[in-house]
CSV table of C-alpha atoms in Angstrom, one decimal:
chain,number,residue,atom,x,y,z
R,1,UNK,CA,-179.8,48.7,221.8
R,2,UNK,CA,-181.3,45.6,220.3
R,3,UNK,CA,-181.0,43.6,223.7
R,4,UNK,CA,-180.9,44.4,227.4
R,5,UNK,CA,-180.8,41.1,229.4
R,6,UNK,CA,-178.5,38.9,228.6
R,7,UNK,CA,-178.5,35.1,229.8
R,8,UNK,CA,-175.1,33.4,228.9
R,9,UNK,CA,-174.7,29.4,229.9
R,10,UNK,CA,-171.6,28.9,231.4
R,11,UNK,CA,-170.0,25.8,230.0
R,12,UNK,CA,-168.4,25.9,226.9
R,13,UNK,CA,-169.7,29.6,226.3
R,14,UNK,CA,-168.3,31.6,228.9
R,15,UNK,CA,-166.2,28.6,230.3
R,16,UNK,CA,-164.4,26.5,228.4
R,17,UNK,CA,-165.7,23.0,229.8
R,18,UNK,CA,-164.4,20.4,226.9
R,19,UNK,CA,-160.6,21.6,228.7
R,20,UNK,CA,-161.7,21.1,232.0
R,21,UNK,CA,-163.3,18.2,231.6
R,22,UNK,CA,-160.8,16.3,229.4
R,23,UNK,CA,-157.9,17.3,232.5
R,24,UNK,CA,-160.1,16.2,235.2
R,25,UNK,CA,-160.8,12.6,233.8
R,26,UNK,CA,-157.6,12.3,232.6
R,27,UNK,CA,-156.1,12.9,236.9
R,28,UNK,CA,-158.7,10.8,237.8
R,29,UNK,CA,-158.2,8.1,235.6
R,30,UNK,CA,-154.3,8.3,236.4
R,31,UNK,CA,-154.9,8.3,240.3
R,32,UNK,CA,-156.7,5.0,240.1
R,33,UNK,CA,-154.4,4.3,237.8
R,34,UNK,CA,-156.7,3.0,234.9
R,35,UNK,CA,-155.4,3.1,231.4
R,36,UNK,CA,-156.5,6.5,230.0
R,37,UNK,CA,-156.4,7.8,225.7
R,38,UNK,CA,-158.6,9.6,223.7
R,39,UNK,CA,-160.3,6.9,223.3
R,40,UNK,CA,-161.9,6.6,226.9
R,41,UNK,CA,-162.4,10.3,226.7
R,42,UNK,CA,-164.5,10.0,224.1
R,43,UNK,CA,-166.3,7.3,225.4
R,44,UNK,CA,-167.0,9.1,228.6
R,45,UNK,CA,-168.1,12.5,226.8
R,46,UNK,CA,-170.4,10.5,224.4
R,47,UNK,CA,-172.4,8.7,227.6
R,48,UNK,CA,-172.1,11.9,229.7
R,49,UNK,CA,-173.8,13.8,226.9
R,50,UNK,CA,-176.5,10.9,226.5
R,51,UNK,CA,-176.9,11.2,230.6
R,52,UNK,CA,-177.4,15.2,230.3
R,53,UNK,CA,-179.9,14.9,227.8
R,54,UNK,CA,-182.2,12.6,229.9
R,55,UNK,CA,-181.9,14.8,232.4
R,56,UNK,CA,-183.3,17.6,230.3
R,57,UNK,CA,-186.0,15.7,229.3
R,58,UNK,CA,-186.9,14.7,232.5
R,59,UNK,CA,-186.1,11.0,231.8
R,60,UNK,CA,-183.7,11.3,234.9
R,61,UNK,CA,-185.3,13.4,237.7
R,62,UNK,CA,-182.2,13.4,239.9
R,63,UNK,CA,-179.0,14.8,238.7
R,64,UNK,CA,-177.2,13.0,241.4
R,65,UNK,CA,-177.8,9.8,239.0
R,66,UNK,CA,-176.4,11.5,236.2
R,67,UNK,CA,-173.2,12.1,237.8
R,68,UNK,CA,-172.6,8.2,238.1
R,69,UNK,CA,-174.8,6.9,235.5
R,70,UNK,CA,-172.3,8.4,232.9
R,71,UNK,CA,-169.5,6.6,234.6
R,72,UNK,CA,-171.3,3.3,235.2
R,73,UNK,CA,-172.3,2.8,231.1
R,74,UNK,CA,-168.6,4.5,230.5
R,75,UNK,CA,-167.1,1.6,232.7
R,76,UNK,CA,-169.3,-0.6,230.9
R,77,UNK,CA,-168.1,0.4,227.7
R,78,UNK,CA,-164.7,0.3,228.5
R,79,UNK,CA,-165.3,-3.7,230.0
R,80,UNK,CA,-163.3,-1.9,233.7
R,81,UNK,CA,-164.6,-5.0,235.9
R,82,UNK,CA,-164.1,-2.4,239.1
R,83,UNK,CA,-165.8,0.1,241.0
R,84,UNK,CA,-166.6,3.1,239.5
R,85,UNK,CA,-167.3,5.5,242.0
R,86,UNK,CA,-164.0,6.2,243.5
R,87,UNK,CA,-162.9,7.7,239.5
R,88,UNK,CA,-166.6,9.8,239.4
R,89,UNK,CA,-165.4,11.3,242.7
R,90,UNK,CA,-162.2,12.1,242.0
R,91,UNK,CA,-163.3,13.6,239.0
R,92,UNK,CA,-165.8,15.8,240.7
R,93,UNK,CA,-163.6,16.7,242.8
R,94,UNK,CA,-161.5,18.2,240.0
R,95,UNK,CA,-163.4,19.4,238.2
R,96,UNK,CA,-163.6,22.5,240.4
R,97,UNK,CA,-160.1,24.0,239.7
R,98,UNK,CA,-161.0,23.7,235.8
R,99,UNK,CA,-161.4,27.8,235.6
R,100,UNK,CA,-160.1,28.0,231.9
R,101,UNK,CA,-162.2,30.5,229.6
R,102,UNK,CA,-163.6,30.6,226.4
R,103,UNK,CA,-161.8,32.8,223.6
R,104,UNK,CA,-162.7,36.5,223.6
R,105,UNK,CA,-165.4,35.8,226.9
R,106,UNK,CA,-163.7,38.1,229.6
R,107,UNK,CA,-163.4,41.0,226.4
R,108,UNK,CA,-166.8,41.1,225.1
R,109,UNK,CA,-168.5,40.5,228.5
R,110,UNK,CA,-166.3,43.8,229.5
R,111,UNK,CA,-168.0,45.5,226.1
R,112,UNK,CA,-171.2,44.7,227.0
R,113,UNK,CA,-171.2,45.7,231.1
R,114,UNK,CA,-169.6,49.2,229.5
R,115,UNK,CA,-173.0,49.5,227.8
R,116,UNK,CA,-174.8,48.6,231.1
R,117,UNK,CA,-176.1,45.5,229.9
R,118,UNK,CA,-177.7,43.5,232.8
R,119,UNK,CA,-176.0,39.3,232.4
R,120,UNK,CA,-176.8,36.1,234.2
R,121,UNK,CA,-175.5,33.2,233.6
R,122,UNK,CA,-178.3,30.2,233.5
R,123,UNK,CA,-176.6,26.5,233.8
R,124,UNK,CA,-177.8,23.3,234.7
R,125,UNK,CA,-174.0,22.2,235.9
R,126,UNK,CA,-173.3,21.2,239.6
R,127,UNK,CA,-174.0,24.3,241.9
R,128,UNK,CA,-170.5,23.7,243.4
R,129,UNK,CA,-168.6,23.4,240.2
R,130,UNK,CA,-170.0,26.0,239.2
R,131,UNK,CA,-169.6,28.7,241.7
R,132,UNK,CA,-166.1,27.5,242.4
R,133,UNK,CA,-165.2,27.6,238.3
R,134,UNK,CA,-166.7,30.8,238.2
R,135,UNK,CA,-165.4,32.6,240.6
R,136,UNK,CA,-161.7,31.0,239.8
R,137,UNK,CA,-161.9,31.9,236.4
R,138,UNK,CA,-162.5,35.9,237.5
R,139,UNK,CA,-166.0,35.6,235.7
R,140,UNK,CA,-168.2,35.9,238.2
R,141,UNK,CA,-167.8,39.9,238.4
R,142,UNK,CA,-169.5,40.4,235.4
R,143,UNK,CA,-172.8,38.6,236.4
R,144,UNK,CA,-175.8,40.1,238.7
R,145,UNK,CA,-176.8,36.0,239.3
R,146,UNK,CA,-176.2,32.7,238.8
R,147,UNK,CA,-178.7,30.7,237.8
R,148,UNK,CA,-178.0,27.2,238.7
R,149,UNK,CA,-181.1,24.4,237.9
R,150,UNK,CA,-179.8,22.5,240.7
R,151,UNK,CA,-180.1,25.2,243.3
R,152,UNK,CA,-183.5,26.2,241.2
R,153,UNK,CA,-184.8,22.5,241.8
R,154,UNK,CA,-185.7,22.7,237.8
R,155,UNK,CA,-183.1,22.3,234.5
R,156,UNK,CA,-183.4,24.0,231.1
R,157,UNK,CA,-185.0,23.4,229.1
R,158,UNK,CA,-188.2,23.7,231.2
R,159,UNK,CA,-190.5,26.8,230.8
R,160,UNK,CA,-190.5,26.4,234.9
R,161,UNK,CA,-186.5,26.7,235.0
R,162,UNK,CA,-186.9,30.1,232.6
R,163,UNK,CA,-190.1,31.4,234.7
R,164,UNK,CA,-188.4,31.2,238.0
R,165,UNK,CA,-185.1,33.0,236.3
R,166,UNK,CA,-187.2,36.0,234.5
R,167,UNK,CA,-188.8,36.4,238.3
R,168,UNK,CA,-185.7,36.9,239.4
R,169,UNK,CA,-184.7,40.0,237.4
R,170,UNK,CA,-185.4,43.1,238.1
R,171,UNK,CA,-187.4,44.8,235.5
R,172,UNK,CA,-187.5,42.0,232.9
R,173,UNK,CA,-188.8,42.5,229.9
R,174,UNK,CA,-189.2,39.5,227.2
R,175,UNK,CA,-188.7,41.6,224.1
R,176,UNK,CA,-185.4,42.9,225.5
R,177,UNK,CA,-183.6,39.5,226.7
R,178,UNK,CA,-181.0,37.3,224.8
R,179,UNK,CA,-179.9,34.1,225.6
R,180,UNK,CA,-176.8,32.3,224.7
R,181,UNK,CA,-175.4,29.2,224.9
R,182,UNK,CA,-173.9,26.3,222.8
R,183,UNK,CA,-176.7,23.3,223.3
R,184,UNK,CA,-179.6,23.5,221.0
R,185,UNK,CA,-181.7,21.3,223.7
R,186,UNK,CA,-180.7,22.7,226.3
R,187,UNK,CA,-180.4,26.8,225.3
R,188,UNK,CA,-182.1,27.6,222.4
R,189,UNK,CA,-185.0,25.2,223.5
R,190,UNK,CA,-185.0,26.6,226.5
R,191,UNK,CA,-185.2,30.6,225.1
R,192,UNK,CA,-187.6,28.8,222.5
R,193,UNK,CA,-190.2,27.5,225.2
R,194,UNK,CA,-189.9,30.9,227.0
R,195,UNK,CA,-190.7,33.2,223.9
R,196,UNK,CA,-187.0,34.9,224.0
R,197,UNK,CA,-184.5,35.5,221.6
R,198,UNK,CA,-181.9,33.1,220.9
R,199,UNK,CA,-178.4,32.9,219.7
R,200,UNK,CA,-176.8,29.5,219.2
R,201,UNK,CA,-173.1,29.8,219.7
R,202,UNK,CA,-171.1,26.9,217.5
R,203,UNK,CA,-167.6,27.3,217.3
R,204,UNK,CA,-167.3,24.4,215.6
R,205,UNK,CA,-169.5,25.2,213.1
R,206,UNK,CA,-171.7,22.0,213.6
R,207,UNK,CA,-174.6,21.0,211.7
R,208,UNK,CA,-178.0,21.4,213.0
R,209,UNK,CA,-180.1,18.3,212.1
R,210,UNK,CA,-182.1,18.8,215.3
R,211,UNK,CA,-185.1,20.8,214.0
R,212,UNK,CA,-184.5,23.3,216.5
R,213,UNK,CA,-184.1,26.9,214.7
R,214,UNK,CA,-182.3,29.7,216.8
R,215,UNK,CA,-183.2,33.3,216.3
R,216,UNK,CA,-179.2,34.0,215.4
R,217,UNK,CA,-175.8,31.5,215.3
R,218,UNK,CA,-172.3,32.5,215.6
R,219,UNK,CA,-168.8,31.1,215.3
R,220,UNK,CA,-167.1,33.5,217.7
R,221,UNK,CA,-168.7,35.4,221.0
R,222,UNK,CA,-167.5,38.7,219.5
R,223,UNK,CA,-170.5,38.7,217.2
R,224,UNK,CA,-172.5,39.1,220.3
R,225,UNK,CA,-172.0,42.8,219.9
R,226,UNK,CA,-173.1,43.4,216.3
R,227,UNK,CA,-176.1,41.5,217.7
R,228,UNK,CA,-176.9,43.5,221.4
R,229,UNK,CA,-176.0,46.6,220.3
């Protein structure tokens, strides 16, 4: 066996967040009842993205401005003359019953726990969101931790974030840990910065102009397998 330690994100890897996300703006938008299409969804996924990414810079230090920022320059976008704060809540709020699951997750986690692999999941989402969208979803049996940058004080892609985790698990060894996860700054930098293994998951099968070379990429999480074992 190729790897031992496996470190999965959690959204739109093991949970499928695009789904959650688009039903949770969508209520929230409704419920303040503000005109809502694709349109403003991809609006809101294009500043929310934008928001993340200074985050994992360190351009933003709190993530608590994140979660409004993105909804502030959305508003902005959108020319909404009203407060925006009300929708961001509701949307939080919401976001926690979004439990839906990636394609072929719950099977090839089961594979690999059959072959006593040891999986966390490492996320920089909201610690709440998280836990409750986990544990909804019927994922949460097959990790040993969560890994959650907000409860860690630190987000990937920092070496500090990845220190503290491989501290955490009992009888790490570099050469014998994975990660994998869908965001090249976020992940495979992260696994990068770290000295692990990586393996860029792109279901989309998305171009990578970002200079950032993963150890493997796949198109479906079954490939996982040939890859571990």
């Amino acid at each position: 066996m190729k790897y031992k330690i496996l470190l999965f994100d959690a959204d739109n890897t093991i949970l499928d967040f695009d789904k959650a996300e688009e039903q949770a703006l969508k209520f929230a938008f409704d419920k303040n009842k503000l005109y809502y299409d694709d349109n403003v969804l991809k609006c809101y996924r294009r500043n929310n993205i934008k928001q993340w990414q200074l985050y994992e810079s360190g351009a933003i230090k709190d993530k608590s401005e994140v979660l409004i920022s993105r909804f502030e320059n959305t508003f902005r976008e959108l020319n909404l003359s009203v407060d925006c704060k009300p929708t961001a809540d509701l949307y939080e709020s919401n976001l926690h019953n979004g439990c839906f699951v990636i394609s072929n997750a719950e099977e090839v986690l089961q594979k690999l726990q059959a072959f006593n692999c040891k999986l966390y999941i490492v996320t920089n989402g909201v610690l709440s969101i998280q836990n409750s969208r986990m544990k909804g979803s019927g994922m949460d049996k097959y990790f040993i931790k969560r890994f959650v940058s907000e409860k860690i004080g630190i987000p990937k892609p920092s070496k500090a974030y990845f220190d503290y985790c491989f501290a955490n698990i009992e009888d790490f060894e570099k050469s014998k840990t994975l990660i994998i996860g869908d965001s090249l700054t976020s992940d495979i930098q992260g696994g990068i910065n770290s000295g692990i293994d990586t393996c860029w998951y792109n279901p989309k099968r998305l171009k990578n102009y970002s200079g950032i070379t993963p150890t493997y990429e796949i198109d479906n999480l079954e490939q996982v397998l040939k890859i571990v074992l």
